Amino acid sequence: MTRVISDMSMSLDGFVTGPDDSRENPFGTGAEGLHDWIFKDSTDEDAAILDEAVAHCGALVMGRRSFEKNEGDGGWGDGGPVGDTPVFVVTHHAPTRRYPSVFTFVTDGVESAIRQARAAAGDKDVGLHGATTAQQALNLGLLDEIQVHVVPVLLGGGTRLFDHLGGPVTLRRRRVVATPAATHLRFDVVR
Amino acid sequence: MTRVISDMSMSLDGFVTGPDDSRENPFGTGAEGLHDWIFKDSTDEDAAILDEAVAHCGALVMGRRSFEKNEGDGGWGDGGPVGDTPVFVVTHHAPTRRYPSVFTFVTDGVESAIRQARAAAGDKDVGLHGATTAQQALNLGLLDEIQVHVVPVLLGGGTRLFDHLGGPVTLRRRRVVATPAATHLRFDVVR
């Protein structure tokens, strides 16, 4: 059964980017290390967690800002961030430029994007990328799981993963995997 | 050698109290569960972590607000929050009421309180209680360790443990202990 999962790297003080993130400085100041568990410090356990997420991901939802930041200077080339996995980009205005066919631009909100992503994902999961997307899904009651890769740094500023939430949300921890570069925590959202 | 340690329970979204905390509502709304690992859901592993902290604590530093909230309606009785362990309370104005002799009121700031607490702690550690105290110690370069008990809940508001910090601070994880009610994480502050 398809589950909707937010999967993000986060500093211990809750930031997914450092201050002043932009297309030119996609991680924000001081936050390059948030993804060391994927790249330079990756262990077999880290790699297994990433591989699992990719293997289970049937569709992605992201905001326009994440889409633009992840495109970088090189453009998207032939595919999306996860090969030919469909990506639904929530945006106020669909771009006029052409993008690879894995991208669908959704102009009627995150609820619609998640619905379309569920349909595209088949038996696999829907992955949410970006803080705003996760927050909106939580507030709409559409989020099933939260995976956070807690990185041992305090950034002191930037974009918070958990912000603008409504009242308390109870979680149930499913898994803890501790590697040198991150503490990988996975929670069910209890409804 | 004495180490200065912040030790707090925190929601996954970084709050040490829920919204609207006060003397009458010390945990804040929705945040009663932040301390379930100490009380109703405590396992042997949780108890060992608490016992270790108490055994190593030679002195405590807290702010006036934590002091007043922890006093509650019943008053402090004969001792402080950790029996006869000295407690240094950072405040703008020393109270005129008498309090148990474990309490020393410090009116010249957190740096002075930590210095006095180090002297009182002997070979043991100095524990910091409260978000403001921890933040000030971090910004002054006086914090050696951070212990956080991450509780599986999103509070959506309240007092953040990590706020008002300066630039990035690198941490090194020392320990992870996962119990049903909390993920106990302990970090060195890297200077």
Tab-separated table of C-alpha atoms in Angstrom, chain A residues 10-77:
chain	number	residue	atom	x	y	z
A	10	MET	CA	18.185	17.887	9.131
A	11	SER	CA	20.594	19.552	11.545
A	12	LEU	CA	20.085	18.850	15.256
A	13	ASP	CA	18.490	22.293	15.521
A	14	GLY	CA	15.951	21.390	12.848
A	15	PHE	CA	17.206	23.074	9.669
A	16	VAL	CA	17.223	21.500	6.213
A	17	THR	CA	19.266	24.348	4.741
A	18	GLY	CA	21.576	26.897	6.288
A	19	PRO	CA	20.963	30.639	6.030
A	20	ASP	CA	20.875	32.352	2.605
A	21	ASP	CA	20.124	29.327	0.451
A	22	SER	CA	19.638	30.037	-3.242
A	23	ARG	CA	20.120	28.435	-6.612
A	24	GLU	CA	23.801	29.421	-6.437
A	25	ASN	CA	24.146	28.273	-2.805
A	26	PRO	CA	21.621	25.416	-2.672
A	27	PHE	CA	22.485	24.080	0.779
A	28	GLY	CA	22.752	27.502	2.425
A	29	THR	CA	25.721	28.730	4.406
A	30	GLY	CA	27.462	26.141	6.583
A	31	ALA	CA	25.114	23.334	5.619
A	32	GLU	CA	27.179	21.430	3.061
A	33	GLY	CA	27.662	18.662	5.649
A	34	LEU	CA	23.934	17.863	5.788
A	35	HIS	CA	24.459	15.443	2.936
A	36	ASP	CA	27.840	13.977	3.874
A	37	TRP	CA	26.082	10.716	4.820
A	38	ILE	CA	25.072	10.396	1.151
A	39	PHE	CA	28.389	11.430	-0.321
A	40	LYS	CA	31.797	11.732	1.268
A	41	ASP	CA	31.139	9.942	4.571
A	42	SER	CA	28.727	7.301	3.313
A	43	THR	CA	29.018	3.887	4.960
A	44	ASP	CA	27.345	0.675	3.832
A	45	GLU	CA	24.522	1.363	6.285
A	46	ASP	CA	24.016	4.878	4.957
A	47	ALA	CA	24.010	3.567	1.405
A	48	ALA	CA	21.462	0.878	2.313
A	49	ILE	CA	19.096	3.531	3.713
A	50	LEU	CA	19.396	5.630	0.573
A	51	ASP	CA	18.990	2.592	-1.685
A	52	GLU	CA	15.887	1.515	0.228
A	53	ALA	CA	14.293	4.955	-0.151
A	54	VAL	CA	15.044	5.027	-3.882
A	55	ALA	CA	13.816	1.443	-4.404
A	56	HIS	CA	10.482	2.167	-2.670
A	57	CYS	CA	9.922	5.553	-4.277
A	58	GLY	CA	7.233	5.391	-6.956
A	59	ALA	CA	6.735	9.139	-7.285
A	60	LEU	CA	8.068	12.371	-5.800
A	61	VAL	CA	6.387	15.617	-4.813
A	62	MET	CA	8.418	18.778	-4.439
A	63	GLY	CA	7.880	22.524	-4.403
A	64	ARG	CA	8.983	24.879	-7.139
A	65	ARG	CA	11.843	26.171	-5.012
A	66	SER	CA	13.292	22.698	-4.429
A	67	PHE	CA	12.849	21.967	-8.108
A	68	GLU	CA	14.835	25.060	-9.104
A	69	LYS	CA	17.534	24.549	-6.514
A	70	ASN	CA	18.042	20.908	-7.428
A	71	GLU	CA	18.247	21.705	-11.118
A	72	GLY	CA	21.432	23.645	-10.548
A	73	ASP	CA	23.408	25.158	-13.378
A	74	GLY	CA	23.620	21.981	-15.450
A	75	GLY	CA	19.888	21.599	-16.004
A	76	TRP	CA	18.087	18.319	-15.483
A	77	GLY	CA	19.490	16.538	-18.546
